[in-house]
Every structure is written in C-alpha cells, then in structure tokens.
mmCIF file of N, CA and C in Angstrom:
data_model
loop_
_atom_site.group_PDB
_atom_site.id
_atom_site.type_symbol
_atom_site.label_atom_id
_atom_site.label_comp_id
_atom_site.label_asym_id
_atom_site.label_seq_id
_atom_site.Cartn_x
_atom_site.Cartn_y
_atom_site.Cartn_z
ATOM 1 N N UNK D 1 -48.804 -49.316 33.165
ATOM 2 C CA UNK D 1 -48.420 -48.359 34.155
ATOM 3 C C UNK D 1 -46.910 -48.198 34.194
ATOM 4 N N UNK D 2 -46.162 -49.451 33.849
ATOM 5 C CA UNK D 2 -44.904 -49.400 33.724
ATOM 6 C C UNK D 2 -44.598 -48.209 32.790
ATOM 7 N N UNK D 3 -45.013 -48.907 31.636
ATOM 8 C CA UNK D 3 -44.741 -47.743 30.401
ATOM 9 C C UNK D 3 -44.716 -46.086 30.935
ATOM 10 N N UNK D 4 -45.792 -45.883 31.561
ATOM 11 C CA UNK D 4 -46.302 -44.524 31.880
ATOM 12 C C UNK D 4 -45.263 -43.502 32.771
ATOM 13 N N UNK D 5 -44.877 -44.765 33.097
ATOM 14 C CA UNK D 5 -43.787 -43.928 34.420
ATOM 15 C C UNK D 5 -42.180 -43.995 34.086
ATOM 16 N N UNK D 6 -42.349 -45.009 33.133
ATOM 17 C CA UNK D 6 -40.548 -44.926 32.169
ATOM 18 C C UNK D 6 -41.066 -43.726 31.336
ATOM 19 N N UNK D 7 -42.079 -43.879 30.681
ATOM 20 C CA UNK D 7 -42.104 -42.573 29.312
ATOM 21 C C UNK D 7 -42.306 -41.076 30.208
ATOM 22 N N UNK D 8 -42.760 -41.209 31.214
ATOM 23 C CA UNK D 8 -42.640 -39.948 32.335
ATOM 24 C C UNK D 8 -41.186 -39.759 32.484
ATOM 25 N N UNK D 9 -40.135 -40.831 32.909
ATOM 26 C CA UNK D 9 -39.128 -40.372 33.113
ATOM 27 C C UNK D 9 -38.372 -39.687 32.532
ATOM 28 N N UNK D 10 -38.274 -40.251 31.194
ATOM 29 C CA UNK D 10 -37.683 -40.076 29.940
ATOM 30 C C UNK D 10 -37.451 -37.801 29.517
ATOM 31 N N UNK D 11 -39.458 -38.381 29.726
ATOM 32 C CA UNK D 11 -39.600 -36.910 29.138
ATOM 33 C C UNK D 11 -39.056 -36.056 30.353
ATOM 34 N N UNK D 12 -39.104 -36.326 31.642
ATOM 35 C CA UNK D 12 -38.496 -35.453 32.551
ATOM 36 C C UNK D 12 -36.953 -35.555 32.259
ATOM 37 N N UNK D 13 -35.990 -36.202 32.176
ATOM 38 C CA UNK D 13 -34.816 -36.416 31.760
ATOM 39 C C UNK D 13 -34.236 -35.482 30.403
ATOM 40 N N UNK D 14 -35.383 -35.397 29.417
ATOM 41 C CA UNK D 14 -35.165 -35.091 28.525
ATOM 42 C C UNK D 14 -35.123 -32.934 28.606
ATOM 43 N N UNK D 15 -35.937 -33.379 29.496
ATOM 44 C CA UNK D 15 -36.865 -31.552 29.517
ATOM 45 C C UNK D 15 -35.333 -31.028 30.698
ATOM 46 N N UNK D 16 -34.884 -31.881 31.562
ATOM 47 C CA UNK D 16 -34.044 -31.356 32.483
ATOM 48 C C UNK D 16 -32.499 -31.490 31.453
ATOM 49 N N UNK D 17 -32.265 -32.284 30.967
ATOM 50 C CA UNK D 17 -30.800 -31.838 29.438
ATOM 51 C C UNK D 17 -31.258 -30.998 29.222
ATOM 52 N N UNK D 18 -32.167 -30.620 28.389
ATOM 53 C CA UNK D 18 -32.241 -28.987 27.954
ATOM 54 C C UNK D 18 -32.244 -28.375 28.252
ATOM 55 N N UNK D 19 -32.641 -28.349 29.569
ATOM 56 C CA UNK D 19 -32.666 -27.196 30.478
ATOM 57 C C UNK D 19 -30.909 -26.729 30.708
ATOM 58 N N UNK D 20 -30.540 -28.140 30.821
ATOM 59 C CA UNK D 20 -29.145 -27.703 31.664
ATOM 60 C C UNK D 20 -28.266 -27.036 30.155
ATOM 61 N N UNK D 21 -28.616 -27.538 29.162
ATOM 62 C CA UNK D 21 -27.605 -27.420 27.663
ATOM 63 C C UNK D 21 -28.218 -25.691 27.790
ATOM 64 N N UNK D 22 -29.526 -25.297 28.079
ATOM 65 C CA UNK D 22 -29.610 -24.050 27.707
ATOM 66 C C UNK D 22 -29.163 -22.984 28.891
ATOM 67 N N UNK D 23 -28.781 -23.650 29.636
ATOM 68 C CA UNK D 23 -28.205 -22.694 31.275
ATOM 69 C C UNK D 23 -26.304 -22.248 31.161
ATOM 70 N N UNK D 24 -26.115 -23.761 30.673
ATOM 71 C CA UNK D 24 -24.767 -23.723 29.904
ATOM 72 C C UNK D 24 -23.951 -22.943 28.765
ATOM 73 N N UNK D 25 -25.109 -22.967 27.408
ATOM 74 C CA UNK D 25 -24.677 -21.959 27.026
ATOM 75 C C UNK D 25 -25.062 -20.684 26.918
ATOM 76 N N UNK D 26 -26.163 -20.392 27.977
ATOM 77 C CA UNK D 26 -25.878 -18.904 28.312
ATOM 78 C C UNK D 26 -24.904 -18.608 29.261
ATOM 79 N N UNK D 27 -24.402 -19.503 29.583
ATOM 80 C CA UNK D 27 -22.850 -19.042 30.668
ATOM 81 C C UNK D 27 -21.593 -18.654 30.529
ATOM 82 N N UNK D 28 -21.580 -19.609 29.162
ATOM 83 C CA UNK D 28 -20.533 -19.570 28.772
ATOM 84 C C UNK D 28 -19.844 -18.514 27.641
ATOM 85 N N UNK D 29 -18.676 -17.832 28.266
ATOM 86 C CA UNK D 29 -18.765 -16.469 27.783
ATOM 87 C C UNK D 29 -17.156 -16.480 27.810
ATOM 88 N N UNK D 30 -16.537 -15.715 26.270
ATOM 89 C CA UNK D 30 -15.032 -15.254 26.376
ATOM 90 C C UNK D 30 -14.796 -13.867 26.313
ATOM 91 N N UNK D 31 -13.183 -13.616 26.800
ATOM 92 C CA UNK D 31 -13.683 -11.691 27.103
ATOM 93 C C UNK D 31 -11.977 -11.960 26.177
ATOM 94 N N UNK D 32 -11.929 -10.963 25.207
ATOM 95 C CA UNK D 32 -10.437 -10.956 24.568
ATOM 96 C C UNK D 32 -10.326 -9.289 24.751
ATOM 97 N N UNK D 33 -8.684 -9.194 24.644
ATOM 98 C CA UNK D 33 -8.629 -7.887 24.785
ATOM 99 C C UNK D 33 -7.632 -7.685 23.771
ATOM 100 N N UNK D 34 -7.941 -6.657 23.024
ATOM 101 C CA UNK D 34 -6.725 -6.273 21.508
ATOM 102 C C UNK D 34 -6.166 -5.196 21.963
ATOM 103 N N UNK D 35 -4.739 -5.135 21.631
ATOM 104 C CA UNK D 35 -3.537 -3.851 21.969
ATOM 105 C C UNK D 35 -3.732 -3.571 20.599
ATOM 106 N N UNK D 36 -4.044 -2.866 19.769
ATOM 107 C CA UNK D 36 -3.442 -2.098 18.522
ATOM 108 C C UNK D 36 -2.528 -0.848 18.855
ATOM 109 N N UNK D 37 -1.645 -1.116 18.284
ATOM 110 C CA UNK D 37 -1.237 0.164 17.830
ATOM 111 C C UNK D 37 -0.851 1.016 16.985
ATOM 112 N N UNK D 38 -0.356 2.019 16.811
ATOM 113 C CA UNK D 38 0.247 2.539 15.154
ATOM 114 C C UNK D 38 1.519 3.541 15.873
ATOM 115 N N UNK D 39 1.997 3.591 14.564
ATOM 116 C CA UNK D 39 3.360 4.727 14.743
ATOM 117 C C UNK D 39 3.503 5.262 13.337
ATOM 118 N N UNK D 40 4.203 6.403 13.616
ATOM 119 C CA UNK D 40 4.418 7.338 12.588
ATOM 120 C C UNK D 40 4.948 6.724 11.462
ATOM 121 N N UNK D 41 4.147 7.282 10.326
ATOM 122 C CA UNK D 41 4.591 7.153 8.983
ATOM 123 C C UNK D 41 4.775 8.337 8.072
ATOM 124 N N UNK D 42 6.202 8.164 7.808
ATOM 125 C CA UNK D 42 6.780 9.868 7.682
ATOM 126 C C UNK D 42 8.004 9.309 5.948
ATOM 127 N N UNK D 43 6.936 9.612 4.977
ATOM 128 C CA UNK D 43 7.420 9.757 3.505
ATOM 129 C C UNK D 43 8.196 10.732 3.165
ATOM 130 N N UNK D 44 9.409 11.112 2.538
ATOM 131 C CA UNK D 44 9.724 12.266 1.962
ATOM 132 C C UNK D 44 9.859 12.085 0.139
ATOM 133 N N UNK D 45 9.049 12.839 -0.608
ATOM 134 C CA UNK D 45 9.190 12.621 -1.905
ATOM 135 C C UNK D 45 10.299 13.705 -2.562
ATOM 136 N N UNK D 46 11.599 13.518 -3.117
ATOM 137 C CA UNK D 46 12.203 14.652 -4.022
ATOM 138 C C UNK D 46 12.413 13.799 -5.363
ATOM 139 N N UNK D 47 12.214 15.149 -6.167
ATOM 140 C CA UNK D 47 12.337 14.521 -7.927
ATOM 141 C C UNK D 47 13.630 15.333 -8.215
ATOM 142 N N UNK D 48 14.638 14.666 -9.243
ATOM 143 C CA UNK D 48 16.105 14.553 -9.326
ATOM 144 C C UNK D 48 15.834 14.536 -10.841
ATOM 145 N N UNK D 49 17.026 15.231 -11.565
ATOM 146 C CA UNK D 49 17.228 15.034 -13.105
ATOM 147 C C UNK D 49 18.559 14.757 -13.018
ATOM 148 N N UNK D 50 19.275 13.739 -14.194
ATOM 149 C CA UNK D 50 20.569 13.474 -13.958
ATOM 150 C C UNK D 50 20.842 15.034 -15.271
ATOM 151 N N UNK D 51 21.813 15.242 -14.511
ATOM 152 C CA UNK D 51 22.783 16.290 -15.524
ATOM 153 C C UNK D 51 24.429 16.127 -15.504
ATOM 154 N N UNK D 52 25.239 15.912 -16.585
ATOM 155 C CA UNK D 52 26.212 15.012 -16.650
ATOM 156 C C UNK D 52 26.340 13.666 -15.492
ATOM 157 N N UNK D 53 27.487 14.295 -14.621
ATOM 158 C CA UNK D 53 27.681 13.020 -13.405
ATOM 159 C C UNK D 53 26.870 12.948 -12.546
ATOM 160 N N UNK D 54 26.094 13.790 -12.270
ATOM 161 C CA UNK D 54 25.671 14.117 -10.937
ATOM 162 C C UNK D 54 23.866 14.891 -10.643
ATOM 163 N N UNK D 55 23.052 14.959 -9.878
ATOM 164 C CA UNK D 55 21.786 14.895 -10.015
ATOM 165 C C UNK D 55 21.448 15.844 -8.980
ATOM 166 N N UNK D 56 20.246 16.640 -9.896
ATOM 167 C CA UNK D 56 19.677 18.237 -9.347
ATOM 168 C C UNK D 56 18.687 18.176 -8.797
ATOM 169 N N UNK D 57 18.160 18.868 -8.234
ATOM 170 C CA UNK D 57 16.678 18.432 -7.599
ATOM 171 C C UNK D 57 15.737 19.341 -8.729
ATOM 172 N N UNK D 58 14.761 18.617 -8.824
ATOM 173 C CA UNK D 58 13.924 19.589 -9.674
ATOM 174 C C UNK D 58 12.767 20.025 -8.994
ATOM 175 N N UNK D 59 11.687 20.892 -9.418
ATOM 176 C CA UNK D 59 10.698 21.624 -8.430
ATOM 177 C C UNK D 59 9.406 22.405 -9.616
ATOM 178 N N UNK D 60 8.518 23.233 -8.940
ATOM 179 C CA UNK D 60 8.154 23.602 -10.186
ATOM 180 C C UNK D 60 8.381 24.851 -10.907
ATOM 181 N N UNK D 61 9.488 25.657 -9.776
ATOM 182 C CA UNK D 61 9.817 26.545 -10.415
ATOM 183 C C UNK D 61 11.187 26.766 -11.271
ATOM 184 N N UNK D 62 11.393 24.761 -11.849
ATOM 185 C CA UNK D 62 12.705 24.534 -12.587
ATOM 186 C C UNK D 62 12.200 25.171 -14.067
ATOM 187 N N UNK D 63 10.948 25.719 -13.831
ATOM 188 C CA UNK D 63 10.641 25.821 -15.635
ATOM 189 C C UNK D 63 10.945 24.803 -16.257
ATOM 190 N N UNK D 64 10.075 25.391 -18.051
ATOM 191 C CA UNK D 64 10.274 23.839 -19.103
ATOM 192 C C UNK D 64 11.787 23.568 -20.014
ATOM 193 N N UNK D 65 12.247 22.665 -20.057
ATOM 194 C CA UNK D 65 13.463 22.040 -20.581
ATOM 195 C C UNK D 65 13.167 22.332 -22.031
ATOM 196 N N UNK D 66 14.067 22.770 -22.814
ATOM 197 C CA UNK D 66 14.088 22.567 -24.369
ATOM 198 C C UNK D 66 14.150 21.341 -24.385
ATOM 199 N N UNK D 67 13.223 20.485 -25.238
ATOM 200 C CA UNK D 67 12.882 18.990 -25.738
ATOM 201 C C UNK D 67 12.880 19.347 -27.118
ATOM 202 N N UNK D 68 13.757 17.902 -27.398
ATOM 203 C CA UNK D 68 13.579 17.864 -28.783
ATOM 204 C C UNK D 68 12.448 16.724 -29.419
ATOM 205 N N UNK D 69 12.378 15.992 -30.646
ATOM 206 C CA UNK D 69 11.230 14.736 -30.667
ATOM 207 C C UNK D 69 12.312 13.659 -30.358
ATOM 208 N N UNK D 70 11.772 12.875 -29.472
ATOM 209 C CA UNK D 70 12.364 11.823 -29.440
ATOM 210 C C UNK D 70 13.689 11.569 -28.010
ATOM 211 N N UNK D 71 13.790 12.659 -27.945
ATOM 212 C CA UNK D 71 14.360 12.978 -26.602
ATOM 213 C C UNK D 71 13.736 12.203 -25.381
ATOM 214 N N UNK D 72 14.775 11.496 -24.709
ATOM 215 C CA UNK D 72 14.142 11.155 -23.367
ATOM 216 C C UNK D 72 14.626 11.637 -21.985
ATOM 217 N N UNK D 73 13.455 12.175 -21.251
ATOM 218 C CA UNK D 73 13.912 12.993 -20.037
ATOM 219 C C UNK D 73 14.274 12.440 -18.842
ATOM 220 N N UNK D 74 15.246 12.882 -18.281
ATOM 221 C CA UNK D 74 15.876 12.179 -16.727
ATOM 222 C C UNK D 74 14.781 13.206 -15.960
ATOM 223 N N UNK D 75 14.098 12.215 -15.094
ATOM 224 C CA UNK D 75 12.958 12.344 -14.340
ATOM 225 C C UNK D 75 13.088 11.397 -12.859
ATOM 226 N N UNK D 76 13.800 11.922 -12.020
ATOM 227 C CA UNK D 76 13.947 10.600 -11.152
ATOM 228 C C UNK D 76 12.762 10.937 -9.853
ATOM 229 N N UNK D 77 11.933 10.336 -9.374
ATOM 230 C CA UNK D 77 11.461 10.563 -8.330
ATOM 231 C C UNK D 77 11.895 9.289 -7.069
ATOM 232 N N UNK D 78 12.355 10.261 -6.165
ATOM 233 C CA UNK D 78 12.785 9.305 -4.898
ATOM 234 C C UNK D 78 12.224 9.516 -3.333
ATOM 235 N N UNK D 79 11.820 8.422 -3.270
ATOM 236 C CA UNK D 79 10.983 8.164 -1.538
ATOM 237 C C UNK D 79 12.201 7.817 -0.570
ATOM 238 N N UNK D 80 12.317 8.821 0.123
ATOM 239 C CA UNK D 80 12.902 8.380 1.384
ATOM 240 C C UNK D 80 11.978 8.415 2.669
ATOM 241 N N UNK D 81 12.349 7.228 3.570
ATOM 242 C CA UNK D 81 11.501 7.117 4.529
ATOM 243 C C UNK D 81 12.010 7.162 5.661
ATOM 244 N N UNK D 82 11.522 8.210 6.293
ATOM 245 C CA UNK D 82 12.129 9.050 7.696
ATOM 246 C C UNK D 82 11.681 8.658 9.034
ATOM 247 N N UNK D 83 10.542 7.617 8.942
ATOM 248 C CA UNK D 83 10.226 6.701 10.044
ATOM 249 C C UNK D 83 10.300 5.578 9.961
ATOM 250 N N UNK D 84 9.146 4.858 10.412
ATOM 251 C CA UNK D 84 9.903 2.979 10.675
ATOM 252 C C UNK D 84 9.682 2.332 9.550
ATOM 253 N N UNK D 85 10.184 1.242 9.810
ATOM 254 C CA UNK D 85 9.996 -0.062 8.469
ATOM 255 C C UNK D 85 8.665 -0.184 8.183
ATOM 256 N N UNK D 86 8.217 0.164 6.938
ATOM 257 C CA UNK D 86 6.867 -0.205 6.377
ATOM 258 C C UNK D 86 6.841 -1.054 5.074
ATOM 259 N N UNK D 87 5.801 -0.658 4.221
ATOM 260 C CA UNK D 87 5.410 -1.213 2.749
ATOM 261 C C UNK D 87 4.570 -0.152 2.234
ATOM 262 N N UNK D 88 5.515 0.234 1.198
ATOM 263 C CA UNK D 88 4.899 1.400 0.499
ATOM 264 C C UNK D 88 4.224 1.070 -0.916
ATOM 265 N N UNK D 89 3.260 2.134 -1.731
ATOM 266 C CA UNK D 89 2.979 2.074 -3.250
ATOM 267 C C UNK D 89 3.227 3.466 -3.364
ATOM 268 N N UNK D 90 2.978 3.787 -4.913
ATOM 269 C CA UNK D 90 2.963 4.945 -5.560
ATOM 270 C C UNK D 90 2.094 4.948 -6.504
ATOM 271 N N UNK D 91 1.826 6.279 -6.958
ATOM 272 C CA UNK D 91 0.635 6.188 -8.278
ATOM 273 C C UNK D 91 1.625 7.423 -9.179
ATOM 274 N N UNK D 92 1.256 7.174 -10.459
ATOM 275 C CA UNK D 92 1.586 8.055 -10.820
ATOM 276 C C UNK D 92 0.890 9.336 -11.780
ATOM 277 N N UNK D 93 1.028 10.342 -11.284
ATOM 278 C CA UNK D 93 0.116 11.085 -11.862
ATOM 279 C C UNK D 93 0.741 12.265 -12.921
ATOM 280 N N UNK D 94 0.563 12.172 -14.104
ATOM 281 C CA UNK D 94 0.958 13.009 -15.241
ATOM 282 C C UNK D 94 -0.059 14.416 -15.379
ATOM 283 N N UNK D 95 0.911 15.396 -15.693
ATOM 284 C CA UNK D 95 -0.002 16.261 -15.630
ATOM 285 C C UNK D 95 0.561 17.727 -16.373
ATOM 286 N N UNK D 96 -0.019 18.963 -16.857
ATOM 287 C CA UNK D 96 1.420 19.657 -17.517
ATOM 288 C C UNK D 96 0.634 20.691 -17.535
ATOM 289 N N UNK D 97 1.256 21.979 -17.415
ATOM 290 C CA UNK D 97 0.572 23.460 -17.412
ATOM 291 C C UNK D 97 0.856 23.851 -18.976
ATOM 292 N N UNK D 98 1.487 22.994 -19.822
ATOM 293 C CA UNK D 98 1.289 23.013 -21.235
ATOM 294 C C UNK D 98 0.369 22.485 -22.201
ATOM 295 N N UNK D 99 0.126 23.282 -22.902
ATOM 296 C CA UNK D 99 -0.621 22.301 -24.303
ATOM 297 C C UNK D 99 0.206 21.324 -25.110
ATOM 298 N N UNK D 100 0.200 20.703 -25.471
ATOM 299 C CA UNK D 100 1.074 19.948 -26.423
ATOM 300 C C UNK D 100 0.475 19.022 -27.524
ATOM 301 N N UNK D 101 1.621 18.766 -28.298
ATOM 302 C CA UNK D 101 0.557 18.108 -29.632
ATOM 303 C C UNK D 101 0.150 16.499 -28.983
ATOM 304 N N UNK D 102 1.475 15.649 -28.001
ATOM 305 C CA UNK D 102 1.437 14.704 -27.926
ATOM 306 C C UNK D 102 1.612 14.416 -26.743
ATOM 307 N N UNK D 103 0.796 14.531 -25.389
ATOM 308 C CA UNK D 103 1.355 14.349 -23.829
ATOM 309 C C UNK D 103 1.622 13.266 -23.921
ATOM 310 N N UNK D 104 2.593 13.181 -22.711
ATOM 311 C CA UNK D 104 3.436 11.971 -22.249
ATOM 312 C C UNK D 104 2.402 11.390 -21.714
ATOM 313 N N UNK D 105 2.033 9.927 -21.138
ATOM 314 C CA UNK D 105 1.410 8.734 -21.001
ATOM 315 C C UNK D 105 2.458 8.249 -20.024
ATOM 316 N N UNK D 106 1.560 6.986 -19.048
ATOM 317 C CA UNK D 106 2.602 6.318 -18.355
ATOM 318 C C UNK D 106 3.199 5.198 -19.397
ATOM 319 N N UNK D 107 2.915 5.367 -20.408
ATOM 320 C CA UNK D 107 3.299 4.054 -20.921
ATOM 321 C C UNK D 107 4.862 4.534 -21.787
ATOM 322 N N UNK D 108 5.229 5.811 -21.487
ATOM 323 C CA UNK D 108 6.535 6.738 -22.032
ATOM 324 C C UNK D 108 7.169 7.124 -20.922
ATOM 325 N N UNK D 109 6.954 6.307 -19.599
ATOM 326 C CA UNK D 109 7.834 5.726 -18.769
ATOM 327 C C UNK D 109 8.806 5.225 -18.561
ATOM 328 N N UNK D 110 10.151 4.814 -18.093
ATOM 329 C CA UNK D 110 11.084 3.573 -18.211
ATOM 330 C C UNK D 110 11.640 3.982 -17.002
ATOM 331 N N UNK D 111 12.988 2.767 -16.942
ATOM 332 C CA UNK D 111 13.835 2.662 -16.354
ATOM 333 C C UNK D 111 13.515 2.317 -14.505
ATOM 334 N N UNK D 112 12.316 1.564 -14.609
ATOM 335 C CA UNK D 112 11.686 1.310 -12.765
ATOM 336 C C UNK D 112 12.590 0.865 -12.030
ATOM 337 N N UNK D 113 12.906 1.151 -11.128
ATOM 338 C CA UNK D 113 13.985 0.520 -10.047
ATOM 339 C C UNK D 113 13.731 -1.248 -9.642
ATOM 340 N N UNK D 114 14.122 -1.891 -9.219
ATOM 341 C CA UNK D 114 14.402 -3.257 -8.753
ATOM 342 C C UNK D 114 13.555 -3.124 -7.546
ATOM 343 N N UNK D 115 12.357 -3.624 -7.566
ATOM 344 C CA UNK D 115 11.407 -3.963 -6.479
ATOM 345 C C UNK D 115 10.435 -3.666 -6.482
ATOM 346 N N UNK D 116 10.302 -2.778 -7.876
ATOM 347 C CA UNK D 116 8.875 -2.094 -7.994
ATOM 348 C C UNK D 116 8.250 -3.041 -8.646
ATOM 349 N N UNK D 117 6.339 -3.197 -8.598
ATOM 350 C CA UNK D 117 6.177 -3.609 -9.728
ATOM 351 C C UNK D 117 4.463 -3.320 -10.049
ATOM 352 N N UNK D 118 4.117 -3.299 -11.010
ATOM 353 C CA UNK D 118 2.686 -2.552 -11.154
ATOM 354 C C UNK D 118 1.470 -3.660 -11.040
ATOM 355 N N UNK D 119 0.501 -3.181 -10.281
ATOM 356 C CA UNK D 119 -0.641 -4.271 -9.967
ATOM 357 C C UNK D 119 -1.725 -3.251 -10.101
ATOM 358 N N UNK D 120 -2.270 -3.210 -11.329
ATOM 359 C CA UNK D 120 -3.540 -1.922 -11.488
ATOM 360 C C UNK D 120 -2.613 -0.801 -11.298
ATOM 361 N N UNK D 121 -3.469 0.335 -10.793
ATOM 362 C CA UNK D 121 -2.885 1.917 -11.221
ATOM 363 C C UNK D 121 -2.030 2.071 -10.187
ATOM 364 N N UNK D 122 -1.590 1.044 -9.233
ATOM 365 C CA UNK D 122 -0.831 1.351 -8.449
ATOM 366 C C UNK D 122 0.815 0.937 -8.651
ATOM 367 N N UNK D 123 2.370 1.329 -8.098
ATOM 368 C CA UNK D 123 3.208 0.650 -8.163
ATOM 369 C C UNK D 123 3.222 -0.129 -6.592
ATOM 370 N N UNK D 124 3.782 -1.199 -6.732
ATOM 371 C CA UNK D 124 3.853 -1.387 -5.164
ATOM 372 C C UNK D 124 5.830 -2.062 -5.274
ATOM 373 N N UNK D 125 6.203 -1.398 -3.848
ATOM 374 C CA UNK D 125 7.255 -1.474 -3.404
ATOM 375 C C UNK D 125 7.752 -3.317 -2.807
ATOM 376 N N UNK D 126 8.147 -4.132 -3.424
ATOM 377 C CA UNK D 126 8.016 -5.402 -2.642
ATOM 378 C C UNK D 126 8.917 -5.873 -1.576
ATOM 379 N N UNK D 127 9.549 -5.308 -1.133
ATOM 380 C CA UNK D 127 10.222 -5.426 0.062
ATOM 381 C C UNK D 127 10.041 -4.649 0.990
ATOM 382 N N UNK D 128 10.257 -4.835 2.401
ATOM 383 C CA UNK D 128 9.841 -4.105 3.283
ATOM 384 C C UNK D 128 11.191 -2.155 3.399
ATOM 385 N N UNK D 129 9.830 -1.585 3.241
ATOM 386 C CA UNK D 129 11.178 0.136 2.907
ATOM 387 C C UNK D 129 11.562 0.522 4.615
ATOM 388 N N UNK D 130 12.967 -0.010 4.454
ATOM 389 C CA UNK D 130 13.391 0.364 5.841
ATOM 390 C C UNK D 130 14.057 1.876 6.589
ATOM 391 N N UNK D 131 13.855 2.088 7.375
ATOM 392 C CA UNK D 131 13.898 3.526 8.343
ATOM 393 C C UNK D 131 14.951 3.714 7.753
ATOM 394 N N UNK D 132 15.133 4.856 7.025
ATOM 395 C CA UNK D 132 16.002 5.876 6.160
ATOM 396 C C UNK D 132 16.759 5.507 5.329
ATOM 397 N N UNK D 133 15.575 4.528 4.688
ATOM 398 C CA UNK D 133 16.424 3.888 2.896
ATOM 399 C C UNK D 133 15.545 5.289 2.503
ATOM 400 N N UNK D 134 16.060 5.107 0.755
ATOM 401 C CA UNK D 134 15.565 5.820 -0.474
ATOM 402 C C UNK D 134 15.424 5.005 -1.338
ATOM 403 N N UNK D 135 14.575 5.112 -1.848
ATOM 404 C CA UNK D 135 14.239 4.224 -3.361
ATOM 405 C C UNK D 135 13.717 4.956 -4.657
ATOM 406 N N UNK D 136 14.346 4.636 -5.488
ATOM 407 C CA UNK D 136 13.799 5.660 -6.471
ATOM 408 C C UNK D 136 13.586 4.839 -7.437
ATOM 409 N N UNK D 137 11.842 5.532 -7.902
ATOM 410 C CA UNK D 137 10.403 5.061 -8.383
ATOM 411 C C UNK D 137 10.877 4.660 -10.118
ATOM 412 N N UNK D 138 11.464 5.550 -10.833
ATOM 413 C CA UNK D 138 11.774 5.514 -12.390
ATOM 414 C C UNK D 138 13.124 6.437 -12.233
ATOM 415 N N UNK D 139 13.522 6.286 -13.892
ATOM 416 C CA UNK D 139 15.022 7.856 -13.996
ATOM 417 C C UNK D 139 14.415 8.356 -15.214
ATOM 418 N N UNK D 140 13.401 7.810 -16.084
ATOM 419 C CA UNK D 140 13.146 8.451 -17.294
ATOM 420 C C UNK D 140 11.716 8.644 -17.811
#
C-alpha cells in the first residue's frame, strides 16, 4: 500500500511538471521590432576619350573613330556618385551597330583603375564609393 501511494505520488508530480513545463512555454513569448531603412542611391555614368592632354565626353552620336589594326582606344567610363556612401559593381557590356571582321571582347580591355576587381561577370568596387567621388572603371 506504501508502494501504491508513493508510485501515485510520483505519477501525480510527474503529470503536474508537465503540466507546468507546458503552461510555461506557451507563455513565454518575445516581441522585436526592426527600423529598416534605405536612402537614395543616385549613380551618374559618363564615358571620356583622352585626346592629347585633356578628355572629351563621348556619346552615341560621337560616331565611329578611324581605327587602325592594332590601335588601342581611350575608352574611359566614370561613376560618379551623387548620393551617400555605398558599394558599387559594374558589368560590362560590349556591343556595336557595326559588322566587323574581329569584335572587341572583354578580354581587349586594360588599364582597370585601383580598387576594381573581377569576381564572375561582375567588377566590384572594393572600397566604400563615397558621396561625390568618381571612379573610373578602365581608359582603354
């Protein structure tokens, strides 16, 4: 009879923890609250050719350059950034309203600026591009 009424206790003891472990954690509850925000991100792209000292803007109504073979073209494209400090990439996309025997490739590229550097089809900028720097992407 002893037994009966310790192993009674037990199981009542046991059935009332669970009870309380399952009252508990349905109670227990956290509430978080997130501020996101964003602000303007404001790119300006101009492309530049050096001609003697000093550098032109080019467009598409600069028309095509007499090229000779082997000639390499001043091609500068430059990002200035007219809002806040970010982290920029670039892609570059080749493309020509000409036929030609031999299109240019990115790989007839040169001259990348100091910070660029290529990870897949993208360039990425590695320092942070601050409110009204310029950086310019290649010159050739």
């Amino acid at each position: 009879m002893k037994h009966k009424h310790l192993l009674a206790a037990l199981c009542i003891g046991m059935v009332t923890m669970a009870g309380i472990a399952v009252v508990a954690a349905s109670q227990s509850e956290t509430s978080v609250t997130n501020h996101i925000t964003t602000s303007v991100v404001n790119i300006d792209l101009e492309t530049y050719a050096q001609k003697g000292n000093g550098l032109i803007p080019v467009d598409e109504d600069s028309g095509p350059q007499m090229l000779m073979p082997g000639m390499k073209i001043s091609h500068i494209p430059r990002i200035t950034n007219k809002a806040i400090d970010c982290y920029i990439r670039a892609s570059v996309d080749i493309t020509s309203k000409y036929e030609v025997e031999r299109p240019i490739t990115e790989e007839d590229i040169s001259g990348f600026s100091e910070g660029w550097v290529q990870r897949g089809e993208y360039y990425y900028y590695t320092n942070v591009f601050r409110s009204n720097q310029s950086t310019d992407l290649f010159d050739t």
